[in-house]
Structure formats: structure tokens, C-alpha cells
Tab-separated table of C-alpha atoms in Angstrom:
chain	number	residue	atom	x	y	z
A	1	MET	CA	107.778	73.012	-100.988
A	2	GLN	CA	111.226	74.265	-101.995
A	3	GLN	CA	111.761	75.434	-98.437
A	4	LEU	CA	110.818	72.008	-97.079
A	5	ILE	CA	113.269	70.196	-99.366
A	6	TYR	CA	115.970	72.701	-98.420
A	7	PHE	CA	115.232	72.077	-94.742
A	8	PHE	CA	115.562	68.315	-95.179
A	9	GLN	CA	118.780	68.794	-97.167
A	10	LYS	CA	120.307	70.910	-94.458
A	11	TYR	CA	119.322	68.831	-91.468
A	12	LYS	CA	119.348	65.339	-93.003
A	13	TYR	CA	122.033	63.984	-90.650
A	14	PHE	CA	120.402	65.483	-87.601
A	15	LEU	CA	117.008	64.044	-88.557
A	16	PHE	CA	118.547	60.610	-89.194
A	17	PHE	CA	120.338	60.839	-85.840
A	18	LEU	CA	117.089	61.801	-84.107
A	19	PHE	CA	115.213	58.952	-85.782
A	20	LEU	CA	117.714	56.312	-84.594
A	21	GLU	CA	117.873	57.791	-81.074
A	22	ILE	CA	114.083	57.566	-80.799
A	23	ILE	CA	114.294	53.875	-81.730
A	24	ALA	CA	116.939	53.367	-79.027
A	25	VAL	CA	114.851	55.157	-76.373
A	26	ALA	CA	111.782	53.101	-77.331
A	27	LEU	CA	113.816	49.903	-76.903
A	28	ILE	CA	115.133	51.029	-73.515
A	29	ILE	CA	111.643	51.827	-72.220
A	30	ASN	CA	110.291	48.601	-73.695
A	31	ASN	CA	113.009	46.659	-71.871
A	32	HIS	CA	111.857	48.040	-68.531
A	33	SER	CA	108.272	46.868	-68.820
A	34	PHE	CA	107.649	43.297	-67.817
A	35	HIS	CA	104.708	42.275	-69.947
A	36	ARG	CA	105.711	43.292	-73.456
A	37	SER	CA	107.482	41.241	-76.077
A	38	LYS	CA	111.123	42.074	-76.689
A	39	PHE	CA	113.173	41.955	-79.859
A	40	ILE	CA	116.604	42.938	-78.623
A	41	SER	CA	117.382	40.342	-76.006
A	42	SER	CA	119.535	37.301	-75.452
A	43	THR	CA	116.741	34.824	-76.212
A	44	ASN	CA	116.918	35.007	-79.992
A	45	PHE	CA	118.574	32.367	-82.113
A	46	ILE	CA	121.950	34.032	-82.773
A	47	THR	CA	122.774	35.585	-79.399
A	48	GLY	CA	121.389	32.611	-77.470
A	49	GLY	CA	123.411	30.146	-79.560
A	50	ILE	CA	126.682	32.048	-79.205
A	51	GLN	CA	126.213	32.491	-75.478
A	52	GLU	CA	125.550	28.786	-75.027
A	53	LYS	CA	128.808	27.986	-76.845
A	54	THR	CA	130.834	30.367	-74.657
A	55	SER	CA	129.199	29.148	-71.477
A	56	ASN	CA	130.076	25.588	-72.450
A	57	ILE	CA	133.714	26.676	-72.512
A	58	SER	CA	133.679	28.789	-69.362
A	59	GLU	CA	131.855	26.008	-67.516
A	60	TYR	CA	135.197	24.265	-67.008
A	61	MET	CA	136.393	27.164	-64.863
A	62	ASN	CA	133.928	26.455	-62.053
A	63	LEU	CA	133.388	22.723	-62.383
A	64	LYS	CA	134.707	22.261	-58.885
A	65	SER	CA	132.248	24.558	-57.121
A	66	GLN	CA	129.330	23.225	-59.199
A	67	ASN	CA	130.274	19.653	-58.307
A	68	LYS	CA	130.355	20.616	-54.662
A	69	LEU	CA	126.865	22.128	-54.956
A	70	LEU	CA	125.506	19.010	-56.632
A	71	SER	CA	126.990	16.679	-54.050
A	72	GLU	CA	125.578	18.858	-51.260
A	73	GLU	CA	122.158	18.656	-52.886
A	74	ASN	CA	122.524	14.890	-53.224
A	75	THR	CA	123.221	14.601	-49.513
A	76	ARG	CA	120.216	16.749	-48.680
A	77	LEU	CA	117.922	14.704	-50.945
A	78	LYS	CA	119.210	11.427	-49.515
A	79	ASN	CA	118.428	12.734	-46.028
A	80	LEU	CA	114.917	13.673	-47.146
A	81	LEU	CA	114.437	10.248	-48.671
A	82	GLN	CA	115.422	8.617	-45.395
A	83	GLN	CA	112.885	10.801	-43.581
A	84	TYR	CA	110.140	9.745	-46.001
A	85	ASN	CA	111.080	6.112	-45.538
A	86	THR	CA	110.586	6.445	-41.799
A	87	ILE	CA	107.256	8.244	-42.355
A	88	ILE	CA	106.052	5.462	-44.641
A	89	ASP	CA	107.113	2.920	-42.057
A	90	SER	CA	105.324	4.504	-39.140
A	91	VAL	CA	102.230	6.171	-40.654
A	92	THR	CA	99.675	4.454	-42.858
A	93	LEU	CA	100.176	5.108	-46.553
A	94	THR	CA	96.643	6.294	-47.333
A	95	GLN	CA	97.102	9.444	-45.274
A	96	LYS	CA	100.248	10.430	-47.105
A	97	ASN	CA	98.999	9.723	-50.600
A	98	ASP	CA	97.841	13.268	-51.198
A	99	SER	CA	101.016	15.058	-50.276
A	100	ILE	CA	103.262	12.591	-52.055
A	101	PHE	CA	101.418	11.840	-55.268
A	102	LYS	CA	99.215	14.864	-55.879
A	103	GLN	CA	101.944	16.982	-57.394
A	104	LYS	CA	101.271	20.680	-57.727
A	105	PHE	CA	104.585	21.611	-59.325
A	106	SER	CA	106.881	19.970	-61.800
A	107	PHE	CA	110.548	20.790	-62.350
A	108	VAL	CA	112.529	21.270	-65.555
A	109	ASN	CA	116.291	21.361	-65.208
A	110	GLY	CA	118.370	23.838	-67.187
A	111	LYS	CA	121.634	25.727	-67.323
A	112	ILE	CA	122.306	29.453	-67.045
A	113	THR	CA	124.067	30.483	-70.254
A	114	SER	CA	124.503	34.177	-69.520
A	115	ASN	CA	124.449	36.041	-66.244
A	116	ASN	CA	124.289	39.805	-65.624
A	117	TYR	CA	124.652	41.257	-62.154
A	118	THR	CA	126.344	44.637	-62.589
A	119	THR	CA	123.385	46.854	-63.528
A	120	PRO	CA	120.316	47.728	-61.433
A	121	PHE	CA	118.117	45.761	-63.879
A	122	ASN	CA	119.637	42.328	-64.392
A	123	PHE	CA	118.558	39.424	-66.563
A	124	LEU	CA	119.798	35.848	-66.989
A	125	THR	CA	119.418	33.495	-69.935
A	126	VAL	CA	118.612	29.821	-69.472
A	127	ASN	CA	118.880	27.133	-72.166
A	128	ARG	CA	115.287	25.897	-71.920
A	129	GLY	CA	112.324	27.340	-73.826
A	130	SER	CA	108.770	26.743	-74.970
A	131	LYS	CA	109.863	23.377	-76.409
A	132	ASN	CA	110.349	22.214	-72.824
A	133	GLY	CA	107.008	23.607	-71.643
A	134	LEU	CA	108.254	26.944	-70.320
A	135	LYS	CA	106.032	30.026	-70.305
A	136	LYS	CA	106.214	33.547	-68.942
A	137	GLU	CA	106.181	34.000	-65.160
A	138	MET	CA	107.651	30.731	-63.994
A	139	ALA	CA	109.945	30.443	-61.011
A	140	VAL	CA	113.655	29.664	-61.422
A	141	VAL	CA	115.486	28.185	-58.429
A	142	ASN	CA	118.561	26.132	-57.595
A	143	SER	CA	119.489	24.021	-54.614
A	144	LYS	CA	120.451	27.072	-52.547
A	145	GLY	CA	117.389	29.201	-53.190
A	146	ILE	CA	115.487	31.439	-55.558
A	147	ILE	CA	117.036	33.009	-58.652
A	148	GLY	CA	114.262	34.758	-60.580
A	149	ILE	CA	111.187	34.619	-62.796
A	150	THR	CA	111.082	33.902	-66.553
A	151	ASP	CA	109.859	36.906	-68.525
A	152	ASN	CA	110.528	36.186	-72.187
A	153	VAL	CA	110.475	32.733	-73.746
A	154	SER	CA	111.571	31.677	-77.250
A	155	GLY	CA	111.803	28.191	-78.778
A	156	SER	CA	114.789	26.912	-76.854
A	157	TYR	CA	115.883	29.822	-74.640
A	158	ALA	CA	114.227	31.817	-71.907
A	159	ARG	CA	115.147	35.126	-70.343
A	160	VAL	CA	114.923	35.268	-66.560
A	161	GLN	CA	114.331	38.446	-64.590
A	162	SER	CA	116.818	38.013	-61.768
A	163	ILE	CA	115.900	38.819	-58.163
A	164	LEU	CA	118.716	41.357	-58.587
A	165	ASN	CA	116.375	43.537	-60.667
A	166	LYS	CA	114.668	46.642	-59.326
A	167	ASN	CA	111.407	45.533	-60.979
A	168	SER	CA	111.282	42.219	-59.104
A	169	LYS	CA	108.740	41.914	-56.302
A	170	ILE	CA	108.440	38.514	-54.644
A	171	ASN	CA	106.262	37.479	-51.725
A	172	ALA	CA	108.405	36.194	-48.849
A	173	ARG	CA	107.978	35.336	-45.162
A	174	PHE	CA	109.889	34.328	-42.059
A	175	LYS	CA	110.449	30.637	-41.591
A	176	ASN	CA	109.488	30.738	-37.915
A	177	GLY	CA	106.282	32.764	-38.327
A	178	PHE	CA	103.652	33.667	-40.866
A	179	HIS	CA	104.322	37.417	-41.124
A	180	PHE	CA	105.116	38.135	-44.758
A	181	GLY	CA	106.576	40.993	-46.787
A	182	THR	CA	107.752	41.838	-50.278
A	183	LEU	CA	111.246	41.006	-51.477
A	184	ILE	CA	112.853	43.841	-53.474
A	185	TRP	CA	116.382	44.952	-54.418
A	186	ASP	CA	117.856	48.439	-54.095
A	187	GLY	CA	120.480	47.876	-56.806
A	188	LYS	CA	123.571	48.225	-54.610
A	189	ASN	CA	125.020	44.935	-53.356
A	190	THR	CA	124.692	41.626	-55.211
A	191	ASN	CA	124.592	39.702	-51.911
A	192	ILE	CA	121.979	41.795	-50.121
A	193	VAL	CA	118.287	42.128	-51.007
A	194	GLN	CA	115.569	43.888	-49.001
A	195	LEU	CA	112.378	42.631	-47.377
A	196	THR	CA	109.877	45.469	-47.141
A	197	ASP	CA	106.325	46.099	-45.857
A	198	ILE	CA	106.713	43.704	-42.938
A	199	PRO	CA	103.897	43.988	-40.373
A	200	ARG	CA	104.991	45.803	-37.184
A	201	GLN	CA	103.923	42.895	-35.012
A	202	ALA	CA	106.570	40.670	-36.565
A	203	THR	CA	109.529	39.850	-34.350
A	204	TYR	CA	112.818	38.803	-35.897
A	205	ASN	CA	116.486	38.504	-35.088
A	206	VAL	CA	119.714	38.569	-37.060
A	207	GLY	CA	120.187	35.174	-38.686
A	208	ASP	CA	116.500	34.269	-39.068
A	209	THR	CA	115.756	32.386	-42.280
A	210	ILE	CA	113.533	33.926	-44.979
A	211	ILE	CA	111.581	31.670	-47.359
A	212	THR	CA	109.071	32.266	-50.156
A	213	GLY	CA	105.557	32.889	-48.895
A	214	GLY	CA	103.419	30.874	-51.280
A	215	LYS	CA	100.909	33.734	-51.694
A	216	SER	CA	101.694	33.936	-55.426
A	217	THR	CA	101.040	31.203	-57.955
A	218	ILE	CA	104.605	31.453	-59.274
A	219	PHE	CA	106.691	30.255	-56.340
A	220	PRO	CA	105.789	27.248	-54.211
A	221	GLU	CA	105.928	27.919	-50.490
A	222	GLY	CA	109.110	27.314	-48.576
A	223	ILE	CA	111.893	27.901	-51.086
A	224	LEU	CA	114.968	29.283	-49.360
A	225	ILE	CA	115.943	32.939	-49.885
A	226	GLY	CA	118.410	34.098	-47.228
A	227	THR	CA	118.957	35.203	-43.651
A	228	VAL	CA	118.276	38.507	-41.878
A	229	ALA	CA	121.496	40.535	-42.096
A	230	ASN	CA	120.717	43.385	-39.683
A	231	VAL	CA	117.802	44.671	-37.626
A	232	PRO	CA	117.130	48.443	-37.836
A	233	ASP	CA	117.106	50.415	-34.560
A	234	LYS	CA	113.702	52.047	-35.089
A	235	ILE	CA	110.776	51.040	-37.250
A	236	THR	CA	110.238	53.233	-40.308
A	237	ALA	CA	107.067	53.546	-42.382
A	238	SER	CA	108.110	50.931	-44.930
A	239	ASN	CA	109.750	48.696	-42.266
A	240	THR	CA	112.565	47.375	-44.469
A	241	ILE	CA	115.301	44.944	-43.431
A	242	ASP	CA	118.369	43.662	-45.271
A	243	ILE	CA	118.470	39.991	-46.276
A	244	LYS	CA	121.709	38.177	-47.033
A	245	LEU	CA	121.123	35.710	-49.880
A	246	PHE	CA	122.100	32.039	-49.641
A	247	ASN	CA	122.852	32.056	-53.367
A	248	ASP	CA	125.968	33.642	-54.794
A	249	MET	CA	124.253	35.393	-57.712
A	250	THR	CA	127.591	36.010	-59.441
A	251	ASN	CA	128.280	32.277	-59.781
A	252	LEU	CA	125.277	30.351	-61.093
A	253	GLY	CA	125.314	27.096	-63.050
A	254	TYR	CA	122.534	24.517	-63.103
A	255	VAL	CA	119.002	25.578	-62.189
A	256	ASP	CA	115.465	24.222	-62.003
A	257	ILE	CA	112.450	25.906	-63.566
A	258	ILE	CA	109.237	25.288	-61.639
A	259	ILE	CA	106.059	24.729	-63.649
A	260	SER	CA	102.980	25.316	-61.532
A	261	LEU	CA	100.315	22.816	-62.556
A	262	ASP	CA	97.442	24.460	-60.650
A	263	LYS	CA	98.207	27.984	-61.876
A	264	GLU	CA	95.518	28.154	-64.570
A	265	GLU	CA	92.874	26.885	-62.178
A	266	ILE	CA	93.785	29.422	-59.478
A	267	LYS	CA	93.975	32.272	-62.008
A	268	THR	CA	90.538	31.558	-63.486
A	269	LEU	CA	89.074	31.268	-59.999
A	270	GLN	CA	90.538	34.616	-58.949
A	271	ASN	CA	89.449	36.373	-62.132
A	272	LYS	CA	85.812	35.329	-61.859
A	273	PRO	CA	83.573	38.416	-61.657
A	274	ASN	CA	81.444	38.979	-58.573
A	275	GLU	CA	77.834	38.088	-58.920
B	1	MET	CA	143.561	47.447	-97.442
B	2	ASN	CA	140.110	47.571	-98.984
B	3	LYS	CA	138.108	50.115	-96.960
B	4	THR	CA	134.822	48.208	-96.845
B	5	LEU	CA	136.575	45.029	-95.783
B	6	TYR	CA	138.460	46.958	-93.104
B	7	ILE	CA	135.218	48.381	-91.696
B	8	ALA	CA	133.483	44.977	-91.710
B	9	PHE	CA	136.465	43.411	-89.949
B	10	LEU	CA	136.568	46.224	-87.392
B	11	PHE	CA	132.821	45.875	-86.736
B	12	PHE	CA	132.862	42.148	-86.019
B	13	PHE	CA	136.223	42.169	-84.234
B	14	LEU	CA	135.126	44.892	-81.801
B	15	LEU	CA	131.682	43.309	-81.316
B	16	PHE	CA	133.027	39.889	-80.368
B	17	LEU	CA	135.887	41.322	-78.332
B	18	GLN	CA	133.328	43.284	-76.332
B	19	VAL	CA	130.640	40.646	-75.748
B	20	LEU	CA	132.815	37.550	-75.357
B	21	VAL	CA	135.851	38.907	-73.527
B	22	LEU	CA	135.464	42.415	-72.126
B	23	ASN	CA	131.921	42.030	-70.745
B	24	ASN	CA	133.313	39.328	-68.446
B	25	VAL	CA	136.212	41.372	-67.052
B	26	LEU	CA	134.389	43.099	-64.152
B	27	PHE	CA	137.560	44.370	-62.509
B	28	LEU	CA	136.954	44.794	-58.735
B	29	GLY	CA	133.409	43.555	-59.218
B	30	TYR	CA	131.882	46.232	-61.432
B	31	ILE	CA	134.469	48.173	-63.483
B	32	ASN	CA	134.124	47.147	-67.112
B	33	PRO	CA	135.924	48.491	-70.219
B	34	TYR	CA	133.764	49.409	-73.215
B	35	LEU	CA	136.314	49.198	-76.011
B	36	TYR	CA	133.768	48.766	-78.823
B	37	ILE	CA	133.467	52.560	-79.060
B	38	ALA	CA	136.902	52.495	-80.764
B	39	PHE	CA	134.756	51.950	-83.868
B	40	VAL	CA	133.800	55.632	-83.699
B	41	PHE	CA	137.442	56.760	-83.439
B	42	LEU	CA	138.770	54.454	-86.153
B	43	TYR	CA	136.015	54.845	-88.784
B	44	PRO	CA	137.398	57.041	-91.582
B	45	VAL	CA	135.855	60.517	-91.930
B	46	ARG	CA	133.744	60.718	-95.088
B	47	ASN	CA	131.385	63.188	-96.671
B	48	ASN	CA	128.418	60.846	-96.536
B	49	ARG	CA	127.775	60.173	-92.865
B	50	PHE	CA	124.708	57.932	-93.182
B	51	PRO	CA	126.596	54.571	-93.269
B	52	PHE	CA	128.762	55.636	-90.343
B	53	LEU	CA	125.809	56.662	-88.152
B	54	PHE	CA	123.849	53.556	-89.050
B	55	LEU	CA	126.739	51.121	-88.455
B	56	SER	CA	127.539	52.716	-85.085
B	57	PHE	CA	123.898	52.330	-84.085
B	58	LEU	CA	123.885	48.705	-85.256
B	59	LEU	CA	127.072	47.915	-83.313
B	60	GLY	CA	125.546	49.350	-80.145
B	61	LEU	CA	122.357	47.367	-80.738
B	62	CYS	CA	124.314	44.109	-81.151
B	63	VAL	CA	126.182	44.716	-77.876
B	64	ASP	CA	122.807	45.384	-76.210
B	65	ALA	CA	121.327	42.159	-77.548
B	66	PHE	CA	124.072	40.179	-75.850
B	67	SER	CA	123.768	41.915	-72.494
B	68	ASN	CA	119.952	42.361	-72.241
B	69	LEU	CA	120.088	46.128	-71.858
B	70	GLY	CA	117.386	47.303	-74.270
B	71	GLY	CA	119.047	50.031	-76.337
B	72	VAL	CA	121.393	51.865	-73.975
B	73	ASN	CA	124.630	51.056	-75.827
B	74	ALA	CA	122.982	51.936	-79.150
B	75	PHE	CA	121.855	55.298	-77.774
B	76	SER	CA	125.241	56.254	-76.320
B	77	ILE	CA	127.431	55.171	-79.237
B	78	LEU	CA	125.123	56.887	-81.744
B	79	PHE	CA	125.352	60.080	-79.716
B	80	ILE	CA	129.157	60.224	-79.796
B	81	ALA	CA	129.129	59.144	-83.459
B	82	TYR	CA	126.935	62.143	-84.269
B	83	ILE	CA	128.951	64.713	-82.291
B	84	ARG	CA	132.315	63.323	-83.511
B	85	VAL	CA	132.589	65.736	-86.433
B	86	PHE	CA	132.148	68.801	-84.177
B	87	PHE	CA	134.931	67.574	-81.911
B	88	ILE	CA	137.252	67.003	-84.871
B	89	ARG	CA	136.575	70.567	-86.053
B	90	THR	CA	137.253	72.182	-82.675
B	91	ILE	CA	140.083	70.065	-81.257
B	92	PHE	CA	142.109	69.549	-84.447
B	93	ARG	CA	141.044	72.908	-85.983
B	94	LYS	CA	140.021	71.482	-89.337
B	95	THR	CA	137.951	73.309	-91.925
B	96	SER	CA	135.265	71.290	-93.679
B	97	SER	CA	137.448	70.907	-96.806
B	98	GLU	CA	140.305	69.366	-94.791
B	99	LEU	CA	138.009	66.825	-93.137
B	100	SER	CA	138.194	64.288	-95.965
B	101	THR	CA	141.981	63.949	-95.569
B	102	PHE	CA	141.848	63.791	-91.773
B	103	ASN	CA	143.781	60.882	-90.256
B	104	LEU	CA	144.077	60.206	-86.534
B	105	LYS	CA	147.553	58.677	-86.924
B	106	LEU	CA	149.041	61.926	-88.265
B	107	GLU	CA	147.939	64.080	-85.311
B	108	THR	CA	149.931	64.848	-82.145
B	109	PHE	CA	149.319	62.674	-79.104
B	110	ASP	CA	147.958	65.357	-76.764
B	111	LYS	CA	145.202	66.379	-79.210
B	112	VAL	CA	144.293	62.756	-79.921
B	113	PHE	CA	144.156	62.061	-76.191
B	114	ASN	CA	141.819	65.011	-75.541
B	115	TYR	CA	139.571	63.933	-78.376
B	116	VAL	CA	139.350	60.261	-77.365
B	117	ALA	CA	139.048	60.990	-73.634
B	118	LEU	CA	136.219	63.510	-74.062
B	119	LEU	CA	134.157	61.251	-76.322
B	120	THR	CA	134.748	58.235	-74.034
B	121	LEU	CA	133.696	60.243	-70.977
B	122	ILE	CA	130.481	61.430	-72.680
B	123	HIS	CA	129.681	57.894	-73.867
B	124	HIS	CA	130.248	56.282	-70.463
B	125	PHE	CA	128.278	58.939	-68.616
B	126	LEU	CA	125.286	58.485	-70.937
B	127	LEU	CA	125.600	54.707	-70.762
B	128	PHE	CA	125.631	54.452	-66.971
B	129	THR	CA	122.864	57.044	-66.535
B	130	LEU	CA	120.621	55.083	-68.897
B	131	ILE	CA	121.505	51.734	-67.308
B	132	ASN	CA	120.615	53.159	-63.907
B	133	PHE	CA	117.277	54.442	-65.329
B	134	GLY	CA	116.536	56.829	-62.475
B	135	PHE	CA	118.132	59.336	-60.141
B	136	SER	CA	118.804	57.094	-57.150
B	137	ASN	CA	122.389	55.839	-56.696
B	138	PHE	CA	123.717	58.757	-58.738
B	139	THR	CA	127.100	58.688	-56.967
B	140	ASN	CA	127.441	55.103	-58.192
B	141	VAL	CA	126.852	56.310	-61.750
B	142	LEU	CA	129.581	58.950	-61.460
B	143	LEU	CA	132.081	56.537	-59.882
B	144	ASN	CA	131.377	53.900	-62.520
B	145	THR	CA	131.792	56.509	-65.261
B	146	ILE	CA	135.174	57.695	-64.018
B	147	PHE	CA	136.689	54.272	-63.304
B	148	SER	CA	135.421	52.679	-66.516
B	149	THR	CA	136.619	55.667	-68.575
B	150	VAL	CA	140.134	55.290	-67.186
B	151	PHE	CA	140.041	51.542	-67.885
B	152	THR	CA	138.755	51.978	-71.454
B	153	LEU	CA	141.343	54.685	-72.219
B	154	ILE	CA	144.230	52.537	-70.959
B	155	LEU	CA	143.098	49.626	-73.134
B	156	TYR	CA	142.486	51.826	-76.182
B	157	PHE	CA	145.904	53.503	-76.095
B	158	LEU	CA	147.685	50.224	-75.345
B	159	GLY	CA	145.895	48.674	-78.328
B	160	SER	CA	146.602	51.554	-80.689
B	161	PHE	CA	150.273	51.584	-79.589
B	162	ILE	CA	150.689	47.868	-80.311
B	163	PHE	CA	148.947	47.983	-83.708
B	164	SER	CA	150.757	51.119	-84.884
B	165	LYS	CA	154.132	49.473	-84.160
B	166	LYS	CA	153.159	46.550	-86.389
B	167	ASP	CA	152.373	48.806	-89.346
B	168	SER	CA	155.758	50.540	-89.599
């Protein structure tokens, strides 16, 4: 017993140091797993509040580019509206009812309050939370394309796993064909992501557009991602190509969070045991 | 100045300087100074090291909470906080009885530089290795370590130069 007390006396600082380091390592490992709750993140009340304040100030710096984005989106939506008007004029309304009124997704707008893009595992914070109907695993997009998936939601903030995160895997396909692959990131360039596991039969050229595939319940089909940046000379086992993103991930402002209304139904259907 | 007040001021000043200003610098895209580790250099040497170790850990944890990094800053700053006393003993050649009167301002510049540079280098190397969380892109880790160390050191010595002039 005396020996034990002496041991603790002698190594008390080292043991305290070891104890705190183990806590730190546990937090690091916890941060790298998608499905666990997190304590040390930017969604809690204090850090989320402060970051919203600072982003309100720094917003003024890029008002111009954000305005440009919004006006571009306005133009695009006005064009779409004109197209629908012509459809309604020429085709009978009953045929179009389903695609127009049976809504599978609803959108919640929000603002990015903090943005990381320097590490291989990046996260964003958005100023919408469970009060606005957000849950885990919802898609986050803006007018230019995909941004990420929510992974941790508190009352009024949500943390988003960016597509610039080595853990992200998103189903994507070519716009001019139905061959699909998995979108990943190698952690090097914030403009370039990778599309991997493409079938060998797929043909593609530099400049082809990549969109989301719609095979997952998170992303609706057809959201823009980027264009093919270069075509490799020979096909390797994983068949990976570089994709240049439409979005500038270092300059994000207003976003939309997509709530999938059919998700629960699809999930329960897929999880039904075989009989 | 009251010591406890000084430490509390230092803690919050360095925390907010780091998360609100320095985390947004990103010189040339990815080089970032990590000046909050000045807490380890400026905290007075005492016999009881528990408050020092715990506050360093807490500072790292707060920086992590703002940048969504898990516990990497907490791990690295706690590591240099723990090994600080060994570096003071070897670089400044202090015996354990002289440690309580140790003051960084009274030492010569070359020794102080060695001490600060070594601890900064160790901290940054640990930090970037843990952020990377794997062995791919290891050249990136080394480059980041070297550039960010230089950046942090420049800021630290500029800062200490300005504040020491004010005192006299």
C-alpha cells in the first residue's frame, strides 16, 4: 500500500498527463466516426452563437459575389418557370400533376456560419437545426451544386460533413449516360474531387458534366457536381477520374438543406426481412 | 498584476485571437499560424503543475470546438505543456530549486529562441499528423509543419517584442 501511494506521488503529473491525453485521443477518434454523437463541435450553443456573430460581420466582405450568385439563380429559375408555362400551355394539366404537385423533397434555406477547407476532414456549420426540421443525413446544396451532408444536429445549428472530407462517399453519375460511380476526395485540392469505381464500359470526355445519381435517399437525382477535369491514359483497377467542382468550396454563403419526404418509407421497405 | 487575473486574461485573449482572427488567415491557401500555444511559453513556472496542464488542455479543447477537429489541438498543446519543464532544465540549465524564479524575459535571446522554436515545431508536427489522421500525403504534413512553424515564430517574436517595449 505504501509503495502504491509512493508510486502515485512520484508519477502524479505523468498520470494526469496520460489521463488527459487519453481523453483527447478518444475525442479525435470519435470525431472521425460518422454515426456517433459529438460533444466538442461547432454546433453547441456557445461556439455556434459566436460563429454566427462573426459570420454576420464577415458577410459584408463578399456581398458582391453572393449577390451575383443569387441573381444568376433568379435568372435560371425564371427560365425554368417560362419552360413550365409553355409545358402547361401545350400539354394537358392532368398528365403533369404528378411531377409538379407530388413533391418528394422540401427545401429549407440557411446560411453557412463557419467553413473549414484546409484539413483532410472538413466540416461546415449551418444556422438551421432540429427546430427547422433538420435531422442527420440530409443533403446540403446551393445553386451551383452539392456541398455536403448534415451529420450532427442541435436545436438551431447543424454540422455538415463537407464533400471535402475523406469520409464522404456520394453516389454520382454522368449527365449524358447512366453509368454511375462513387464521389470521394483525396484531401489534396479544394477544387478537385474524384469519381471512382466507374464501370469500364462508360465513355467520357474532358468537360462532361457529373450530377448526383439518385441511388441514395439523401440526394435527389440531378444535382450538379462538376465537370471531368482529365481522362487517364489507361484504365486502372479502381478507374478513378478527377472532377472539377462547380462550387468554390472556399467561398460559401447561402445554402439549401433538402428534406427527403419519402426517406422513411424507402428505408422501411429496404429493411424488411426476407420471408 | 494579479497572477490569476493575468492568466485568465491570457487564456481568453489567446483563444479569441486564434479562433476569430488567426484561423481565417490561411496565407497562400493553407499556411496558418497557431499563436495560442504562446500560453505554454508565458504561463509562469510553478511547483504545482496541475492547473497549468489542465488549463493548457482546456485551451486546446476550446480551439478544437471552434474548428471541428475533435481533440487534436488539445492533444498537441498538452504534450508540449508536459514536456516544457524538461526543456527549461536542459536549454536554460536550471536546477529544480531555480525553477520557481525562472523568467523568460531575463534569459538571452538565442536560448529563448531555441526553446520556443523546438516546442513550436513539436506542437505543429503533432497537430498536422493528427489532423491528417493517416500516412497518406505525409509530404504535405511536413511542408505544413515547416511553413506554419516559421509563420507562428515570426508572429510570436513580433508580439513579444512589441509588448516588452511597452513595459519598460
